[in-house]
Amino acid sequence: MKLFDRLLVVSVLGLTTVTFLLGGCVTNTTVQNKVPDQSGKPEKTDNLYRAQIHTERSAEYYRLGKMAVALEAAEMAVAASSSYAPAYNMLGIVNMELKQDDKAQQAFERALKISPNDSETLNNLGWLICDRQSPAKGMPYFEQALRNPVYATPERAYYNIGVCSRRMGDMVRAETQLSAALQRQPNFAPALYELAEMRFAQGQLKTAENLLAQHNQLVQAPSVAALYLGARIARQMGDKTAEASYIQQLRRRYPDARETRQALEER
């Protein structure tokens, strides 16, 4: 699996948006929680408010990599309100990270029963099925997510279709969908990386180099996969200086990674 950073974005308007990029192809989930007015809340609203707070706590602990606490908070969220779809979505995300696939799928499906057209949950469930079961079976969920005219981040579903198409050997569709992701969001780093890998495999080294450079400028720190790809591109281009730089970064940041050993062996 390629590992990408988890991202947390919090707006200043009381609307919390949490975007997760999970390992592998990117699974992207946006959980939006607006804290309701607390004055004169009936008991039902109290329960919803607690579910929202626990969901946000789960998201924050997830971002920090504290999965046990994230799971506990997500479970508290669904216990507080059985009608709050983002809580089940968050529970699915955490269980997916913990490789509890059946529980993750059940949580996503519960979220969709409450909110059938939620594109982010559809995208999450599609990725779970694509990654853990069958790429072909995951496609309908991405496609349904994209049919939602108010889907705020369709580049994520386009990206996942591209990655799953590549796994199925459909390179034409993979390239089309990854390009669609970048057309929607030109600075969508995961799509830049995936296209760089494809161009490298096709022998288009300069294009691969440029795409990877764009990717690396957008991320806080390049992943082990990105650094290894950079080393391979530089080696094929005969750029010893760039290759040495990538290998040095691999040794410093990921000394025990398989990719680091391979880069050293291939040098």
Short mmCIF file of C-alpha atoms in Angstrom, two decimals:
data_model
loop_
_atom_site.label_atom_id
_atom_site.label_comp_id
_atom_site.label_asym_id
_atom_site.label_seq_id
_atom_site.Cartn_x
_atom_site.Cartn_y
_atom_site.Cartn_z
CA MET A 1 0.00 0.00 0.00
CA LYS A 2 1.11 3.54 -0.72
CA LEU A 3 0.79 5.71 2.37
CA PHE A 4 -0.51 9.26 2.14
CA ASP A 5 -0.92 11.81 4.90
CA ARG A 6 -4.14 12.13 6.84
CA LEU A 7 -5.40 15.65 6.49
CA LEU A 8 -7.53 17.65 8.93
CA VAL A 9 -9.13 20.91 7.85
CA VAL A 10 -11.18 22.94 10.30
CA SER A 11 -13.05 26.03 9.12
CA VAL A 12 -13.55 29.10 11.26
CA LEU A 13 -17.31 29.09 10.83
CA GLY A 14 -18.16 26.31 13.26
CA LEU A 15 -18.15 23.79 10.42
CA THR A 16 -15.60 21.04 10.88
CA THR A 17 -14.46 19.22 7.76
CA VAL A 18 -12.27 16.17 8.17
CA THR A 19 -10.70 14.68 5.07
CA PHE A 20 -8.99 11.34 5.34
CA LEU A 21 -6.55 9.94 2.82
CA LEU A 22 -6.19 6.33 3.73
CA GLY A 23 -3.37 4.07 2.67
CA GLY A 24 -3.38 2.44 -0.72
CA CYS A 25 -5.39 4.23 -3.29
CA VAL A 26 -6.82 7.08 -1.52
CA THR A 27 -10.04 6.68 0.28
CA ASN A 28 -11.41 10.09 0.99
CA THR A 29 -14.05 10.83 3.53
CA THR A 30 -15.41 14.23 4.47
CA VAL A 31 -17.26 14.48 7.75
CA GLN A 32 -18.95 17.84 8.25
CA ASN A 33 -20.23 18.68 11.68
CA LYS A 34 -21.90 21.97 12.46
CA VAL A 35 -22.38 22.54 16.17
CA PRO A 36 -26.08 23.34 16.67
CA ASP A 37 -27.55 26.10 18.76
CA GLN A 38 -27.55 24.85 22.35
CA SER A 39 -30.30 27.14 23.66
CA GLY A 40 -33.52 25.34 24.56
CA LYS A 41 -32.46 21.98 23.09
CA PRO A 42 -34.94 19.13 23.60
CA GLU A 43 -33.55 15.77 24.64
CA LYS A 44 -33.39 14.51 21.06
CA THR A 45 -31.17 17.44 20.09
CA ASP A 46 -28.96 16.76 23.12
CA ASN A 47 -28.39 13.24 21.80
CA LEU A 48 -27.56 14.55 18.34
CA TYR A 49 -25.18 17.10 19.80
CA ARG A 50 -23.36 14.39 21.77
CA ALA A 51 -23.12 12.26 18.63
CA GLN A 52 -21.58 15.18 16.75
CA ILE A 53 -19.03 15.86 19.48
CA HIS A 54 -18.01 12.20 19.74
CA THR A 55 -17.72 11.99 15.94
CA GLU A 56 -15.38 14.98 15.92
CA ARG A 57 -13.33 13.44 18.73
CA SER A 58 -13.07 10.20 16.80
CA ALA A 59 -11.91 12.08 13.71
CA GLU A 60 -9.22 13.92 15.63
CA TYR A 61 -7.89 10.77 17.31
CA TYR A 62 -7.95 9.03 13.94
CA ARG A 63 -5.85 11.82 12.48
CA LEU A 64 -3.39 11.37 15.33
CA GLY A 65 -3.20 7.63 14.71
CA LYS A 66 -4.77 6.73 18.07
CA MET A 67 -7.10 4.10 16.71
CA ALA A 68 -8.29 2.57 19.99
CA VAL A 69 -9.53 5.93 21.25
CA ALA A 70 -10.91 6.83 17.82
CA LEU A 71 -12.90 3.59 17.80
CA GLU A 72 -14.22 4.19 21.31
CA ALA A 73 -15.34 7.72 20.39
CA ALA A 74 -17.05 6.53 17.19
CA GLU A 75 -18.90 3.85 19.12
CA MET A 76 -20.00 6.46 21.67
CA ALA A 77 -21.24 8.62 18.79
CA VAL A 78 -23.51 5.94 17.34
CA ALA A 79 -24.71 5.04 20.84
CA ALA A 80 -25.66 8.67 21.43
CA SER A 81 -27.76 8.88 18.25
CA SER A 82 -28.74 6.06 15.93
CA SER A 83 -29.85 8.56 13.26
CA TYR A 84 -26.64 10.54 12.81
CA ALA A 85 -25.10 9.23 9.57
CA PRO A 86 -21.62 10.84 9.97
CA ALA A 87 -21.10 8.83 13.17
CA TYR A 88 -21.56 5.55 11.28
CA ASN A 89 -19.36 6.86 8.49
CA MET A 90 -16.63 7.62 11.02
CA LEU A 91 -17.08 4.19 12.61
CA GLY A 92 -16.62 2.65 9.18
CA ILE A 93 -13.43 4.64 8.56
CA VAL A 94 -11.85 3.53 11.84
CA ASN A 95 -12.83 -0.10 11.37
CA MET A 96 -11.45 -0.02 7.83
CA GLU A 97 -8.13 1.23 9.20
CA LEU A 98 -8.20 -1.58 11.78
CA LYS A 99 -8.87 -4.15 9.01
CA GLN A 100 -12.24 -4.98 10.53
CA ASP A 101 -13.77 -5.11 7.09
CA ASP A 102 -17.14 -6.63 7.96
CA LYS A 103 -17.72 -4.07 10.69
CA ALA A 104 -16.59 -1.27 8.41
CA GLN A 105 -18.97 -2.33 5.65
CA GLN A 106 -21.86 -2.65 8.09
CA ALA A 107 -21.18 0.85 9.42
CA PHE A 108 -21.02 2.40 5.95
CA GLU A 109 -24.20 0.61 4.91
CA ARG A 110 -25.94 1.87 8.06
CA ALA A 111 -24.86 5.42 7.21
CA LEU A 112 -26.29 5.01 3.72
CA LYS A 113 -29.62 3.78 5.07
CA ILE A 114 -29.86 7.08 6.92
CA SER A 115 -28.44 9.22 4.11
CA PRO A 116 -28.64 7.20 0.85
CA ASN A 117 -27.10 9.85 -1.41
CA ASP A 118 -24.13 10.81 0.75
CA SER A 119 -21.32 10.81 -1.78
CA GLU A 120 -18.50 10.63 0.74
CA THR A 121 -19.89 7.49 2.36
CA LEU A 122 -20.54 5.97 -1.07
CA ASN A 123 -16.95 6.72 -1.99
CA ASN A 124 -15.68 5.15 1.24
CA LEU A 125 -17.71 1.99 0.81
CA GLY A 126 -16.67 1.76 -2.82
CA TRP A 127 -13.02 1.94 -1.87
CA LEU A 128 -13.42 -0.66 0.88
CA ILE A 129 -14.98 -3.07 -1.62
CA CYS A 130 -12.49 -2.24 -4.38
CA ASP A 131 -9.48 -2.63 -2.12
CA ARG A 132 -10.53 -5.61 -0.02
CA GLN A 133 -12.89 -7.54 -2.28
CA SER A 134 -13.13 -6.73 -5.98
CA PRO A 135 -12.30 -3.56 -7.97
CA ALA A 136 -15.24 -4.19 -10.29
CA LYS A 137 -17.70 -4.46 -7.41
CA GLY A 138 -16.57 -1.15 -5.99
CA MET A 139 -17.21 0.82 -9.20
CA PRO A 140 -21.01 1.30 -8.83
CA TYR A 141 -20.53 3.11 -5.52
CA PHE A 142 -18.10 5.61 -7.04
CA GLU A 143 -20.41 6.12 -10.00
CA GLN A 144 -23.39 6.71 -7.71
CA ALA A 145 -21.36 9.20 -5.69
CA LEU A 146 -20.57 11.13 -8.87
CA ARG A 147 -24.23 11.32 -9.87
CA ASN A 148 -24.86 13.59 -6.88
CA PRO A 149 -24.87 17.14 -8.32
CA VAL A 150 -23.82 18.65 -4.98
CA TYR A 151 -20.88 16.32 -4.35
CA ALA A 152 -18.22 18.75 -3.12
CA THR A 153 -15.14 16.64 -3.88
CA PRO A 154 -15.82 14.48 -6.97
CA GLU A 155 -12.09 14.36 -7.74
CA ARG A 156 -11.81 11.75 -5.01
CA ALA A 157 -14.27 9.39 -6.64
CA TYR A 158 -12.70 9.99 -10.06
CA TYR A 159 -9.35 9.12 -8.50
CA ASN A 160 -10.63 5.92 -6.94
CA ILE A 161 -12.22 4.84 -10.22
CA GLY A 162 -8.87 5.47 -11.89
CA VAL A 163 -6.93 3.41 -9.38
CA CYS A 164 -9.42 0.55 -9.37
CA SER A 165 -9.53 0.58 -13.19
CA ARG A 166 -5.75 0.28 -13.22
CA ARG A 167 -5.98 -2.72 -10.93
CA MET A 168 -8.41 -4.27 -13.39
CA GLY A 169 -5.97 -3.65 -16.24
CA ASP A 170 -8.14 -1.00 -17.90
CA MET A 171 -5.41 1.61 -18.46
CA VAL A 172 -7.51 3.73 -20.80
CA ARG A 173 -10.24 4.24 -18.23
CA ALA A 174 -7.65 4.68 -15.47
CA GLU A 175 -5.99 7.53 -17.34
CA THR A 176 -9.32 9.13 -18.26
CA GLN A 177 -10.55 9.12 -14.66
CA LEU A 178 -7.28 10.33 -13.16
CA SER A 179 -7.24 13.14 -15.70
CA ALA A 180 -10.83 13.98 -14.73
CA ALA A 181 -9.73 14.19 -11.09
CA LEU A 182 -7.00 16.65 -12.02
CA GLN A 183 -9.33 18.64 -14.25
CA ARG A 184 -11.60 19.08 -11.26
CA GLN A 185 -8.73 19.74 -8.84
CA PRO A 186 -5.36 20.39 -10.55
CA ASN A 187 -3.49 20.19 -7.23
CA PHE A 188 -4.92 16.83 -6.17
CA ALA A 189 -1.65 15.20 -5.14
CA PRO A 190 -2.75 11.52 -5.13
CA ALA A 191 -3.82 11.72 -8.79
CA LEU A 192 -0.54 13.37 -9.74
CA TYR A 193 1.34 10.51 -8.08
CA GLU A 194 -0.75 7.81 -9.72
CA LEU A 195 -0.32 9.36 -13.16
CA ALA A 196 3.42 9.68 -12.54
CA GLU A 197 3.54 5.93 -11.87
CA MET A 198 1.61 5.23 -15.06
CA ARG A 199 3.85 7.45 -17.15
CA PHE A 200 6.94 5.79 -15.68
CA ALA A 201 5.57 2.37 -16.60
CA GLN A 202 4.94 3.66 -20.12
CA GLY A 203 8.52 4.92 -20.43
CA GLN A 204 7.50 8.59 -20.48
CA LEU A 205 10.22 9.53 -18.04
CA LYS A 206 10.20 13.32 -18.35
CA THR A 207 6.44 13.50 -17.94
CA ALA A 208 6.65 11.15 -14.96
CA GLU A 209 9.39 13.32 -13.45
CA ASN A 210 7.31 16.48 -13.83
CA LEU A 211 4.17 14.92 -12.37
CA LEU A 212 6.08 13.56 -9.40
CA ALA A 213 7.73 16.95 -8.82
CA GLN A 214 4.28 18.58 -8.71
CA HIS A 215 3.11 15.93 -6.26
CA ASN A 216 6.10 16.38 -3.96
CA GLN A 217 5.59 20.14 -3.85
CA LEU A 218 2.02 19.69 -2.64
CA VAL A 219 2.55 17.18 0.18
CA GLN A 220 4.04 17.91 3.56
CA ALA A 221 6.51 15.07 3.17
CA PRO A 222 6.79 12.60 0.25
CA SER A 223 5.73 9.06 1.05
CA VAL A 224 8.10 6.13 0.80
CA ALA A 225 6.41 5.16 -2.48
CA ALA A 226 6.92 8.63 -3.95
CA LEU A 227 10.59 8.70 -2.99
CA TYR A 228 11.14 5.23 -4.43
CA LEU A 229 9.44 6.23 -7.66
CA GLY A 230 11.63 9.30 -7.81
CA ALA A 231 14.76 7.19 -7.41
CA ARG A 232 13.67 4.85 -10.21
CA ILE A 233 12.82 7.72 -12.56
CA ALA A 234 16.17 9.40 -11.87
CA ARG A 235 18.02 6.11 -12.43
CA GLN A 236 16.32 5.54 -15.77
CA MET A 237 17.11 9.10 -16.83
CA GLY A 238 20.76 8.73 -15.81
CA ASP A 239 20.50 11.50 -13.22
CA LYS A 240 22.86 10.21 -10.54
CA THR A 241 22.55 13.33 -8.39
CA ALA A 242 18.76 13.13 -8.20
CA GLU A 243 18.88 9.38 -7.58
CA ALA A 244 21.32 9.84 -4.70
CA SER A 245 19.09 12.55 -3.22
CA TYR A 246 16.02 10.32 -3.29
CA ILE A 247 17.94 7.41 -1.77
CA GLN A 248 19.31 9.65 0.96
CA GLN A 249 15.76 10.73 1.83
CA LEU A 250 14.61 7.11 1.86
CA ARG A 251 17.40 6.12 4.24
CA ARG A 252 16.71 9.06 6.53
CA ARG A 253 12.91 8.90 6.64
CA TYR A 254 12.17 5.22 5.98
CA PRO A 255 15.30 3.24 6.93
CA ASP A 256 13.47 -0.06 7.44
CA ALA A 257 11.12 0.12 4.44
CA ARG A 258 11.15 -2.49 1.70
CA GLU A 259 11.37 0.29 -0.89
CA THR A 260 14.54 1.65 0.72
CA ARG A 261 16.20 -1.76 0.53
CA GLN A 262 15.15 -2.13 -3.08
CA ALA A 263 16.46 1.30 -4.03
CA LEU A 264 19.83 0.47 -2.49
CA GLU A 265 19.98 -2.92 -4.19
CA GLU A 266 19.05 -1.45 -7.57
CA ARG A 267 21.50 1.40 -7.36
#
